[in-house]
Every structure is written in structure tokens, then in C-alpha cells.
XYZ file of C-alpha atoms in Angstrom:
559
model
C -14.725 -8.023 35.770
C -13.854 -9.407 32.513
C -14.089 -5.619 31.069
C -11.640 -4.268 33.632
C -9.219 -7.162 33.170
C -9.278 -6.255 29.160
C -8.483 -2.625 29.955
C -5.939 -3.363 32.148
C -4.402 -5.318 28.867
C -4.809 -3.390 26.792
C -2.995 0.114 28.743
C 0.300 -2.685 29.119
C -0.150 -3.383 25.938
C 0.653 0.013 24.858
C 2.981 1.096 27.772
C 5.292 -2.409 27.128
C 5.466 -2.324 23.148
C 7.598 -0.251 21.169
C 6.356 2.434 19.866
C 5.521 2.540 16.349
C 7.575 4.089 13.525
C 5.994 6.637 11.586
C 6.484 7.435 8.307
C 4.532 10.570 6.361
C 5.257 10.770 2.703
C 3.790 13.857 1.100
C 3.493 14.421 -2.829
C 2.970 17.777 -4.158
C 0.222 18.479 -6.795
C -0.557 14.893 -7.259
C -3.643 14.046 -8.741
C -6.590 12.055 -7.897
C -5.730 9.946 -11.589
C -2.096 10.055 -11.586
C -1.548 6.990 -8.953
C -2.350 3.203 -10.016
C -4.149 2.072 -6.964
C -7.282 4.219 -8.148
C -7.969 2.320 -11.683
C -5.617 3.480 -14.405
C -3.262 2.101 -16.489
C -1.971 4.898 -18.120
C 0.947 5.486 -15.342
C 1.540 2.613 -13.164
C 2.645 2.884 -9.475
C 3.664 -0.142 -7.961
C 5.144 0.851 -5.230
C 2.807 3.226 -3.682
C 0.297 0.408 -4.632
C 2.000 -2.085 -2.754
C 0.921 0.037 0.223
C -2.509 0.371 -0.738
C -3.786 -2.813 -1.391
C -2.120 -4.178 1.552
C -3.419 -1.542 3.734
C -6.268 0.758 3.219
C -7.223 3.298 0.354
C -8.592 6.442 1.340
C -11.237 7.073 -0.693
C -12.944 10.240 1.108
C -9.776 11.909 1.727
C -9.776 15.357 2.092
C -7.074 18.541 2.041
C -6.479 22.161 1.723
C -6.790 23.014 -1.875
C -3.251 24.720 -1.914
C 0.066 23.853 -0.038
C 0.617 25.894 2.483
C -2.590 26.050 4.270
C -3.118 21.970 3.638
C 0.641 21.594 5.311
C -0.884 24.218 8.150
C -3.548 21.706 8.638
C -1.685 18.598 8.692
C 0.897 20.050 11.442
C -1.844 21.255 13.711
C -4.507 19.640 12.943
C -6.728 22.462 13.034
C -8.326 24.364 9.820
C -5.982 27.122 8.303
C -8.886 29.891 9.055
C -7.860 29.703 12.774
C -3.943 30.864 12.199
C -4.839 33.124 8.880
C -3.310 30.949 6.715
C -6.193 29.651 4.815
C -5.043 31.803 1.503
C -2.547 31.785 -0.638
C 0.580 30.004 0.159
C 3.826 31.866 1.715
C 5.606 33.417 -1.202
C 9.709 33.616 -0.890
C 10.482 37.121 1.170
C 7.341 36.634 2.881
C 7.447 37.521 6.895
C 4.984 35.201 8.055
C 4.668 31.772 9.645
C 2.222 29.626 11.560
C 1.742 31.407 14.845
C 5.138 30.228 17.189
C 2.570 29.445 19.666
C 0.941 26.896 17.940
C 2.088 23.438 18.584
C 3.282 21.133 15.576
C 3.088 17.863 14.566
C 6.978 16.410 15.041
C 7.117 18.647 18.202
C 4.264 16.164 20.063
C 6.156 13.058 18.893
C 8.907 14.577 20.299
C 7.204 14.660 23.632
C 6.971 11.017 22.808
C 10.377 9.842 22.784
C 10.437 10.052 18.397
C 13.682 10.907 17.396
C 11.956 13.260 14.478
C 13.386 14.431 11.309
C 11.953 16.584 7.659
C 13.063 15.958 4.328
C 11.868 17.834 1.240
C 9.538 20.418 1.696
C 8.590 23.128 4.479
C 6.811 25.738 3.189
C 5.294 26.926 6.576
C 7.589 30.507 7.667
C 11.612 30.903 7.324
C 11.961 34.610 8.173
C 13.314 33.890 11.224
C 15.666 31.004 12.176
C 13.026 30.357 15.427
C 10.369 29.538 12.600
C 12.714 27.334 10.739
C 11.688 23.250 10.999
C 14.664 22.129 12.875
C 13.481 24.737 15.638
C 9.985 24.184 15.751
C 10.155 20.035 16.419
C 12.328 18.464 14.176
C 15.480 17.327 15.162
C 17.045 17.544 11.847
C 15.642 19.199 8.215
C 17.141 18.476 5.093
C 15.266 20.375 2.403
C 13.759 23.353 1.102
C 12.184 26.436 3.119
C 10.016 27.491 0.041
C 7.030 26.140 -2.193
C 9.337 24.396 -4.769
C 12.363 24.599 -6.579
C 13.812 23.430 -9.627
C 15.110 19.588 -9.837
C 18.251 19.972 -11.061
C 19.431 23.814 -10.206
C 17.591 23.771 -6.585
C 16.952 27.393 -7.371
C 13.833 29.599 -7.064
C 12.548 32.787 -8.207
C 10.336 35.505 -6.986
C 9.581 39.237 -8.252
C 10.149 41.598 -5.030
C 9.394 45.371 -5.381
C 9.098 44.939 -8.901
C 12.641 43.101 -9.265
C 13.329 39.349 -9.877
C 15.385 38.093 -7.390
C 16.910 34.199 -7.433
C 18.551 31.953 -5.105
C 19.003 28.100 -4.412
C 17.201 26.871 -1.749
C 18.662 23.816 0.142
C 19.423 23.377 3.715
C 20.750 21.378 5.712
C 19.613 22.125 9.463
C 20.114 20.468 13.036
C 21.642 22.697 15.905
C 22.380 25.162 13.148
C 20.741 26.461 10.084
C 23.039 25.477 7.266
C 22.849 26.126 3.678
C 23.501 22.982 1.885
C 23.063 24.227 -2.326
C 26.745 24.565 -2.974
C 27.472 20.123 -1.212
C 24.219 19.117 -2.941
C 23.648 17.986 -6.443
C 21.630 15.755 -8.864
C 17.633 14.969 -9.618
C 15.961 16.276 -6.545
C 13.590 13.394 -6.211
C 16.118 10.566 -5.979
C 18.424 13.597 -3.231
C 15.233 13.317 -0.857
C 14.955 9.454 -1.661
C 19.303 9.216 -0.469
C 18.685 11.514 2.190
C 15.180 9.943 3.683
C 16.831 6.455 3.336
C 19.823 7.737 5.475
C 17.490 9.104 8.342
C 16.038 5.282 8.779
C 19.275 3.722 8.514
C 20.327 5.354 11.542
C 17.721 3.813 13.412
C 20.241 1.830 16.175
C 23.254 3.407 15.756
C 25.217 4.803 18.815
C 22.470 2.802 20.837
C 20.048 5.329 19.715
C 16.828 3.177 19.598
C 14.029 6.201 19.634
C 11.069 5.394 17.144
C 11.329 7.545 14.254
C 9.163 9.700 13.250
C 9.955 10.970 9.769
C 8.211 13.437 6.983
C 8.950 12.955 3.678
C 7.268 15.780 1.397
C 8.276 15.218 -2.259
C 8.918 17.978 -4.777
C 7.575 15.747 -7.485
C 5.140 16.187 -8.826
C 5.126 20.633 -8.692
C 6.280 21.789 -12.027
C 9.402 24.085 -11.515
C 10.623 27.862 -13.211
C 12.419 25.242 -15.847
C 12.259 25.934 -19.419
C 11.078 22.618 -19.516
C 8.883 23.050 -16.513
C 8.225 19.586 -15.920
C 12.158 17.896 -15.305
C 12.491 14.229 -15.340
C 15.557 11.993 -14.698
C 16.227 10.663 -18.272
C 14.032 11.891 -21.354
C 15.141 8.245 -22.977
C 13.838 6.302 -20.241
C 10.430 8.137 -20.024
C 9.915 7.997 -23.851
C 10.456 4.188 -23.722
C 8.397 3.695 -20.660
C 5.768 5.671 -21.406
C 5.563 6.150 -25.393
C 1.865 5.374 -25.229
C 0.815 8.750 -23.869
C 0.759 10.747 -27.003
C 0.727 14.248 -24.760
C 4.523 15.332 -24.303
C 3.860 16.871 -20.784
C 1.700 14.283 -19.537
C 4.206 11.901 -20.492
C 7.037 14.016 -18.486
C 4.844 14.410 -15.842
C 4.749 10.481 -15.743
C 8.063 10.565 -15.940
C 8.659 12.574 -12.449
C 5.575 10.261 -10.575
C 7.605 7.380 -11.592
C 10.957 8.593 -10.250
C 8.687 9.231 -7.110
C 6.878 5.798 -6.691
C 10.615 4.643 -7.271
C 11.581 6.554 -4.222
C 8.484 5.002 -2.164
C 9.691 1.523 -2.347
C 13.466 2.294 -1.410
C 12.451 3.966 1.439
C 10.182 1.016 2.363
C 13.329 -1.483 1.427
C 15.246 0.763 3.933
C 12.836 0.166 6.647
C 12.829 -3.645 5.634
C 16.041 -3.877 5.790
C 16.724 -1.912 9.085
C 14.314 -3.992 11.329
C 11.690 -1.408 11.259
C 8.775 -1.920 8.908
C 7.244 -4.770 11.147
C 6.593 -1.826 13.080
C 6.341 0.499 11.094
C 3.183 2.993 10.065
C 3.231 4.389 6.322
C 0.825 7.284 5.366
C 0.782 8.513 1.885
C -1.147 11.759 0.753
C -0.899 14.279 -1.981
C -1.335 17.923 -0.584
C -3.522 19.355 -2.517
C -5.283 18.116 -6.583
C -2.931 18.828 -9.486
C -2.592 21.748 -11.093
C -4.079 20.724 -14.623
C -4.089 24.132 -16.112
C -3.628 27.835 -14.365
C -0.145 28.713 -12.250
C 2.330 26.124 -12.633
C 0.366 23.707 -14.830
C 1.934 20.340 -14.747
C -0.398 18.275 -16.515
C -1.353 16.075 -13.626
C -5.332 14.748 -13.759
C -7.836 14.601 -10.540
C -10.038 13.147 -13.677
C -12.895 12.223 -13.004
C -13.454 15.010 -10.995
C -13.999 19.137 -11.349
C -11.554 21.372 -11.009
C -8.209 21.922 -10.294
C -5.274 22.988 -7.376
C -6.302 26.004 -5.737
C -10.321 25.696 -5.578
C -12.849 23.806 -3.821
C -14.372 21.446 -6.557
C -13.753 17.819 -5.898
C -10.873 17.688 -8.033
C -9.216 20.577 -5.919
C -9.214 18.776 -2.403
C -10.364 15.047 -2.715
C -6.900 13.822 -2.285
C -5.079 10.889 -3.009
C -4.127 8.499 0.098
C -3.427 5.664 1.653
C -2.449 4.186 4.564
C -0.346 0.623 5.515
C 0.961 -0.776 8.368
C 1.583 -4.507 9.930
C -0.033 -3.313 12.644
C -3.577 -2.886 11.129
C -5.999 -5.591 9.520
C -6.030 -5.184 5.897
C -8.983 -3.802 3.963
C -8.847 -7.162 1.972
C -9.890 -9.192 5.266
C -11.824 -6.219 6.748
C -15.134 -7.260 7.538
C -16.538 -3.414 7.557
C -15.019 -2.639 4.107
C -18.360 -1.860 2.667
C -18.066 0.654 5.677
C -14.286 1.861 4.436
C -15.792 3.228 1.129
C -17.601 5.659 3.091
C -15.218 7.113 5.741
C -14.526 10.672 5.262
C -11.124 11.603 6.651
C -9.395 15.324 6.328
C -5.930 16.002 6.509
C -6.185 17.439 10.151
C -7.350 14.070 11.401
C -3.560 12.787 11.052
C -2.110 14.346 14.052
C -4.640 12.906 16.230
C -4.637 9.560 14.594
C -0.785 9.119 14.221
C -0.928 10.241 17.911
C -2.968 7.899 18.804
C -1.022 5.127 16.501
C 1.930 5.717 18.543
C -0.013 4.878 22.222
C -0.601 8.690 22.793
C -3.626 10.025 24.325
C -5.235 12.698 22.015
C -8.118 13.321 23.838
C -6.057 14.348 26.896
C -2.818 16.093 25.161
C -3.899 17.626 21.997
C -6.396 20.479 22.818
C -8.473 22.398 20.693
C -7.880 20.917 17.534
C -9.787 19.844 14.624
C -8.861 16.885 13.427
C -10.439 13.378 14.537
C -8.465 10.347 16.351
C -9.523 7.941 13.815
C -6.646 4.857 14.598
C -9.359 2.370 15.838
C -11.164 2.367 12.731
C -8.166 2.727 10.629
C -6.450 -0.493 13.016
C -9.359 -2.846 12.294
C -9.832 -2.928 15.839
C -11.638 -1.787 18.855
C -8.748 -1.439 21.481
C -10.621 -1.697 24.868
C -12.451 0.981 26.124
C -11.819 2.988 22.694
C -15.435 4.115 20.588
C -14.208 4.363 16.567
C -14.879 7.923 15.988
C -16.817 9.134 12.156
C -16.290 11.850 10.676
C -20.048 13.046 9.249
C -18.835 16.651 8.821
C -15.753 18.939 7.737
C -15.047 22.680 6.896
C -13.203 22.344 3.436
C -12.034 26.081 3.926
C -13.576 30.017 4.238
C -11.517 32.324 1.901
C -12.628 35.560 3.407
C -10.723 37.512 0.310
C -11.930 35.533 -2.317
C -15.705 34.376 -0.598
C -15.133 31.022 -1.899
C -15.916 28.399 0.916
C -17.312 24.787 1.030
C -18.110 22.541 3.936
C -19.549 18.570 4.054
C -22.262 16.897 6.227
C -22.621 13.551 5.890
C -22.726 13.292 1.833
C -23.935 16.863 1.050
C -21.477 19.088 0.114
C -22.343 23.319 0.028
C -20.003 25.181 -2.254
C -19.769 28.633 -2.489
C -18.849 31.418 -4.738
C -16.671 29.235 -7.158
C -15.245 30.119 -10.390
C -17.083 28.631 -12.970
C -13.599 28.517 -15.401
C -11.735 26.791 -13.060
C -14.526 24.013 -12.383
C -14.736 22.341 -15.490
C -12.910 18.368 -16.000
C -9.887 18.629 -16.949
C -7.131 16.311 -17.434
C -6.369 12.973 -18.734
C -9.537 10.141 -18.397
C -6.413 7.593 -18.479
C -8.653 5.175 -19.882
C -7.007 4.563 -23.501
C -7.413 0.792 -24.224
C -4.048 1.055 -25.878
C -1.801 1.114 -22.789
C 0.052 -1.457 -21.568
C -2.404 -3.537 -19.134
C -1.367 -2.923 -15.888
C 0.220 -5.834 -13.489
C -1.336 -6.476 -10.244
C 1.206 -9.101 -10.019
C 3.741 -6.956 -10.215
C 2.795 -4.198 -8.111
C 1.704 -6.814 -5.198
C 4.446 -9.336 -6.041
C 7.722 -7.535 -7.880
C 7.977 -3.554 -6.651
C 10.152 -2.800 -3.668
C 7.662 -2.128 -1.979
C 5.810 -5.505 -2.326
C 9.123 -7.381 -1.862
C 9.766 -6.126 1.499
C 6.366 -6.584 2.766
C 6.401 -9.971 1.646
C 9.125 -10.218 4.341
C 7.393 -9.480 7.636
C 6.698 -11.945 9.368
C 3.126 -13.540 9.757
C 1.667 -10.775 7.575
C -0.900 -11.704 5.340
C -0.010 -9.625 2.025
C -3.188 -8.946 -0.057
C -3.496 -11.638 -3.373
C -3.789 -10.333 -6.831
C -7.420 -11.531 -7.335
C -8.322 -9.740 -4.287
C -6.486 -6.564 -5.324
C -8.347 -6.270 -8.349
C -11.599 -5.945 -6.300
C -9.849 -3.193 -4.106
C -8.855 -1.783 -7.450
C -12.505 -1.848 -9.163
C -13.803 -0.204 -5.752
C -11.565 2.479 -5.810
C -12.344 3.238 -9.521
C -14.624 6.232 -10.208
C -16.357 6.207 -13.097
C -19.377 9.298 -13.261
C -17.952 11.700 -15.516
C -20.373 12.560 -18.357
C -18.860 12.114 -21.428
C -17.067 15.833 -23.178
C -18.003 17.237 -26.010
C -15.611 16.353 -28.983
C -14.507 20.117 -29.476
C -14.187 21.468 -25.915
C -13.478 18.671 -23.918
C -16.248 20.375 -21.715
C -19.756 19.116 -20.280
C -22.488 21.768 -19.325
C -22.670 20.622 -15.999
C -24.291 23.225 -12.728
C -22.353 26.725 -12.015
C -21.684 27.630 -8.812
C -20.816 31.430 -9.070
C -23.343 31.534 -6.568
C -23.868 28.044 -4.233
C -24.353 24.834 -5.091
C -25.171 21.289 -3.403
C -23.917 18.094 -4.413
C -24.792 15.055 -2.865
C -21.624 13.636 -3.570
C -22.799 9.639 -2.560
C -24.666 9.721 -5.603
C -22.794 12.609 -7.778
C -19.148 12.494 -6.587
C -18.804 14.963 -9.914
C -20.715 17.179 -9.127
C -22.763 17.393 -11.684
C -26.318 17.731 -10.460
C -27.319 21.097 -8.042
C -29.946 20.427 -5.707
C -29.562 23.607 -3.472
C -32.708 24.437 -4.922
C -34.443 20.886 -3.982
C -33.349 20.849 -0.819
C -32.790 24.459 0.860
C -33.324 23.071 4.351
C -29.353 21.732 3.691
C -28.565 24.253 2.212
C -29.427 26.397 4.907
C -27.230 23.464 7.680
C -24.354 23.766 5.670
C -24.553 27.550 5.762
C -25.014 27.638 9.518
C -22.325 25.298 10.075
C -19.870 27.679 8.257
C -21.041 30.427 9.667
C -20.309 28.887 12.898
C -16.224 28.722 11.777
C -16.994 32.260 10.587
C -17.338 33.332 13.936
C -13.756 32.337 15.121
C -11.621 32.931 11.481
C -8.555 34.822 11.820
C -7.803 37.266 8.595
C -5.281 36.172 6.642
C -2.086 37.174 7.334
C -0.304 37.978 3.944
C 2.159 40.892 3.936
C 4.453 42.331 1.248
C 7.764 40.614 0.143
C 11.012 42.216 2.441
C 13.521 43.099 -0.025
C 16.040 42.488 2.782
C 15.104 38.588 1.800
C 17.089 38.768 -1.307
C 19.478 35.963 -1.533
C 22.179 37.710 -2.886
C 22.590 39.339 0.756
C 22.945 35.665 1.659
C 25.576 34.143 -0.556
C 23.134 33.468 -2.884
C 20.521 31.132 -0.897
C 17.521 31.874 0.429
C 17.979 32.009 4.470
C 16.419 33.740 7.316
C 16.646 37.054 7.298
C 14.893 38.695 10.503
């Protein structure tokens, strides 16, 4: 009786409250090392920490290890291999998309009642304006189609039938698809911050009172086609703030992660100040590991693990995230947070989660997907009737052209066919006892961030002594220690496969495929079982009829 009465509750619960407000902030070739919240001082993020320790680090998150098919995954929430887009990421010119059949995220909010909008980055098919974002569920895009462009020029490059063709690419697309280059100026991390900020703002006006549901993918932190690859918003103020990193790019790169975490807390200020972050639910990820060395090197660190953007080491797709929201119990007054240092989460378990978040049913609207409702856990709650879902497995990709592939069952991880070059620890350790010592107080107590949270009523912000414990738990600390002239450890190569048992080794240092074959032999079953359904990849050559100079100079649909 008493069950049936809670039920009842609960379903009015959801049906009478407003739905939340959802916010997804995406970085670009962040690493692992390059945000506070996981133990270093060497480039402080206050902002971004704010949300953090008040909400929940993800410390088993994990993505695509390149853009495109980690975006595919988070709008579908099913693994690239089943569209063909689990290689390498759309190039400008390129004549291919997600499948138009395939339902995206902003397009079941939608279906909601979210008043949905995109700013920043695409990246997932422009040939045609029907694969544009502001036709395939958001209401309005402001932003680039492409993979990146330069901060300050909004241009991009790309080499089609042997010729080097340029354009800008910025857009500015509702009912029509607009190119915006020629009205749009100035660093392009503080033009998504303006724009992002005026998307929440209009939260009310003309009696408009839909939830929002807004995406927020960052060009910082992807180097650009620069001569100074790696653009920042004032050389002066980055060698001041950050003179204690000796390395000139790393010290850039700091420089455009700042102007980001910057751009985290006025967006949360907006949402203060609007009405909306008392109901409001914040995700932050980075798409993919940074790009340490090989294409587009910008210096970034996924220290202390192997490898780099682009393969299937640790460093490659453990991602940095993190989660906050008024609406769930904070890991500092969790009692299962021995439990939260465990949970394995993948970037196609947003849709269903963020579904979920916003009182939709994913069990009964989102078919055949991936991805894992995971809001109960995430909440701090069991709503009633509602099991918390694990995750004890996940396919971490098949690259049919390439044969590198790597999948995870409970803590083992199989990986496959890796290049041994690209596996080694790179980056910066971060752990120079000459930087500045890092304020919790600050981050909890003085960012943006932390000032509007402070606002909402009833919420119980995390303290500074407690922080430091979230801090210390988040840390990593297994990396062997380099050899003074390479930098590089002699650690297991996995030309061939390798298993990791990544509770113990998050490194992946030790192989024990030959200790224990019988996983070895799961794991390769349980890719050969996505085997079975993987769609080739879908690459084709660049259309020279894509050239932006048939376009006004801007890169625009073309088909």
C-alpha cells in the first residue's frame, strides 16, 4: 500500500515540477591533467571546479578517442561502429553525416517541450542544409560546421584534389542557414561565452518559459592552422599568470583553458542571475584526451596516463568530467562515495541520463541505444520504483581500417593492435613544487562559479576541508617514474593485445593477457559480438564543389 502510494508521488512529482534546465559544456582536446579538480596546481580552474566539488567528479569517464565519432556517440547514444563513423573525423568538403534517420540528442528534448539551442562546435555532416544542426533538433546554432577554426580569423583550411582551399567558418542558423564570419569578430572563446550567455538570458522573454536545453562545445582547447597554433587572449596576461611553467606552449595552452574556465562561470552567473540554476543540470566533459604530440599538438597532458588523442590507451579516452546540479546530493554528503570512485560511465550514457534528468522515460522512448540511464545513481537517490543501473562493461571502439579496438568488463580492459609510439606518457606531470599552491578557497568560495552557487537557496555548497578530500581522491598518482633522457618508461607493448586491470594499474603498465587468457578470451567475444553488427566506415573523397570561394568565401552547404 505504502509502495503504491510512493509511486503515485513520485510520477506527480515529475509530471507537476518544471522541468530541469540542461546545460552540456563540451571542451575539445582537453586533457585528463589540464583541469584543477583532478590534483594539479600547475593550471588552476576554479570555475569548472566549483562544479565539481559541489557535484560529482567522474572519475571512470569514458569517450571516443577523436571528435567526431565521440560527438556521434554523445548525440545518439549509441557506439560510432553502428553509423560508420567510428574513424576519422569529417574533414571540410566531406559528403557525409550521421545517418538522417538517426535520432539526436536536442531533437528528443525537443519532444520534451526544451526550447534547444548549439553554440560552438558541430562537426557531425554540413553537405546538405537538412544535415545542418538547426535542422536536425536545434532550434537555433551559432557556431562552426567543421572540426575547428582559428580564434581570431574563424577560418579553416583543407587540401582538396591536391589544392588548398580556405574559408571562415561561422554561422549563424535558425529558420535559415546564415553565414555569420563577415558580423562576427574577436577571441572565439569569450564569442561562444557572449553568445551562450545570450541563449539563457532569454529564458522568459515574450512569455517563453520552455526549459532550455543548451550545448556548449568549446573550441578551446584544439590548437588552430595559426602560426602560433595555440592563440590566447593576451600574451601579457598569460605570462604573468602563468610564468611558472617554463614550457612556452604549455603555458599558452594554459592560457586558452583559462579563458575557457572563465567562460564556465559566466555562463553559470547567467543562469544565477536568470532564475535558472536552482534548476538547473550542468555536465562538463572533454571529447576526447589531448593531443600531446602528433596532428595538431597542443601541449595539453592526460598525464598520468598513456597515450594521446586519437588511440585507445587510457590517456586517449578516459575523459575529463563532471557533473552538478541542485537537484542531486553532493558527493561530499554521499554516503556511497566509496561506490562513486568506481562507476564507469561512457559518453553514450548522457542521452539516456539527461533524458531521464528531465522526467523522460528512456526505457520506453529511446530504443536501441547504447548508452545507460544512470540519473538515479548520479541524483543520490532511488526515485520510487527506479533500480540504479552499473555500467560493468563498454565497447571503447572497433577501427575496422586500422584493427585497433578495446573494450572493458568490470576492471579489465582488452586492447588491441595499438601503436606502440603513440602509447608512451607524455605530457606535463604538473607536479612542480614551485607553482603557486592552489586555493580551494577560492575555487569553492571566490570563482563565478562558486559565487552563484553560494546563492541557491538551501543548497549545501561543499567546504574547503572537504574539497581537499574530493581533490586527493580524484588524484592519480601510478606513473613510474621516466627516464632522465627520454622521458620514457619501458612499460608492456600492445602491437598485439594487451590486458590491464585498470583497478590496480590505471597506467597500464602491467600485461596480464598472458596470466589470465580466460579474459582475454571474454573481452574478445564481447567485441566480436559488436563485430557482428559494425557498419564500414563511411569516409569518401573531399567534393571540390565544397570550396568556399563558390560561397562568398565561407564554408556552407553545398549539395
Amino acid at each position: 500500500m505504502f509502495r503504491k502510494i510512493a509511486i503515485i508521488l513520485g510520477l506527480c512529482t515529475i509530471i507537476n515540477s518544471e522541468r530541469p534546465h540542461i546545460i552540456l559544456i563540451v571542451a575539445d582536446d582537453v586533457g585528463w591533467n589540464d583541469l584543477s579538480f583532478h590534483g594539479s596546481d600547475q593550471i588552476p580552474t576554479p570555475n569548472i571546479d566549483a562544479l565539481a566539488y559541489n557535484g560529482i567528479i567522474l572519475n571512470r569517464h569514458y569517450a571516443l578517442p577523436i571528435c567526431t565519432p565521440s560527438r556521434t556517440a554523445l548525440m545518439t547514444g549509441r557506439y560510432p561502429i553502428r553509423a560508420g563513423m567510428q574513424g576519422w573525423p569529417l574533414s571540410a568538403g566531406e559528403a557525409r553525416s550521421v545517418p538522417r534517420d538517426t535520432t539526436l540528442m536536442p531533437e528528443h528534448f525537443r519532444r520534451l517541450g526544451y526550447r534547444t539551442g548549439l553554440v560552438g562546435k558541430w562537426h557531425l555532416g554540413y553537405s546538405s542544409e537538412d544535415l545542418t544542426p538547426a535542422r536536425r533538433g536545434f532550434d537555433t546554432f551559432f557556431g562552426y560546421y567543421n572540426g575547428y577554426i582559428g580564434y581570431y580569423d574563424h577560418d579553416l583550411s583543407e587540401r582538396i584534389d591536391n589544392v588548398t582551399v580556405k574559408g571562415r567558418d561561422v554561422h549563424e542558423d535558425g529558420p535559415e542557414v546564415i553565414a555569420a564570419a563577415d558580423r562576427v569578430s574577436g577571441y572565439f572563446t569569450d564569442v561562444i561565452t557572449d553568445r551562450a550567455v545570450r541563449e539563457i538570458r532569454r529564458y522568459g522573454r515574450d512569455g517563453d518559459r520552455r526549459p532550455l536545453f543548451l550545448e556548449i562545445a568549446h573550441l578551446a582547447g584544439h590548437a588552430s592552422e595559426a602560426e602560433e597554433s595555440l592563440e590566447v587572449r593576451d600574451m601579457a596576461e598569460v605570462n604573468a599568470t602563468f610564468g611558472h611553467i617554463k614550457d612556452i606552449k604549455r603555458r599558452r595552452y594554459a592560457g586558452m583553458i583559462r579563458a575557457m574556465d572563465e567562460s564556465v562561470g559566466e555562463v553559470v552567473r547567467a543562469l544565477g542571475e536568470s532564475g535558472m540554476l536552482d534548476n538547473s543540470v550542468i555536465v562538463f566533459l572533454s571529447d576526447n584526451g589531448a593531443p600531446t604530440v602528433n596532428i595538431y599538438p597542443n601541449s595539453g597532458s592526460n598525464y598520468p596516463f598513456r597515450g594521446v588523442k586519437n588511440t585507445l590507451w587510457e590517456g586517449g579516452v578516459r575523459t575529463a568530467a563532471c557533473i552538478f546540479s541542485p537537484l542531486i546530493v553532493p558527493r561530499a554528503m554521499r554516503r556511497d562515495v566509496d561506490d562513486d570512485d568506481d562507476r564507469m560511465m561512457h559518453v553514450v550514457d548522457w542521452l539516456p541520463t539527461l533524458y531521464a534528468a528531465a522526467g523522460g522515460d528512456p526505457s520506453a522512448d529511446l530504443i536501441n541505444i547504447d548508452g545507460l540511464d544512470q540519473w538515479s545513481w548520479i541524483v543520490g537517490r532511488n526515485n520510487a520504483g527506479t533500480a540504479r543501473r552499473r555500467r560493468n562493461s563498454v565497447l571503447l571502439n572497433i577501427d575496422e581500417k586500422s584493427g585497433a579496438e578495446a573494450a572493458i568488463i568490470n576492471n579489465y580492459k582488452l586492447l588491441r593492435r595499438a601503436v606502440e609510439s603513440t602509447g608512451r606518457f607524455f605530457g606535463d606531470s604538473g607536479d612542480d613544487q614551485s607553482y603557486p599552491t592552489y586555493s580551494l578557497d577560492e575555487a569553492l568560495l571566490g570563482s563565478q562559479a562558486a559565487r552563484a552557487i553560494n546563492q541557491i537557496d538551501g543548497f549545501a555548497r561543499t567546504r574547503p576541508s572537504r574539497a581537499r578530500e574530493l581533490r586527493a581522491r580524484a588524484r592519480l598518482a601510478c606513473r613510474p617514474p621516466p627516464t632522465p633522457t627520454t622521458g620514457i618508461i619501458d612499460v608492456a607493448n600492445c602491437q598485439d593485445s594487451c590486458l590491464f586491470d585498470l583497478a590496480n594499474d590505471p597506467c597500464e603498465t602491467r600485461d596480464l593477457s598472458g596470466q589470465m587468457p580466460e579474459k582475454v578470451e571474454a573481452l574478445k567475444q564481447f567485441i566480436d559480438g559488436y563485430r557482428r553488427v559494425l557498419v564500414p566506415q563511411t569516409n569518401v573523397p573531399l567534393d571540390p564543389n565544397a570550396d568556399p570561394k563558390y560561397f562568398n568565401g565561407t564554408w556552407m552547404p553545398w549539395l
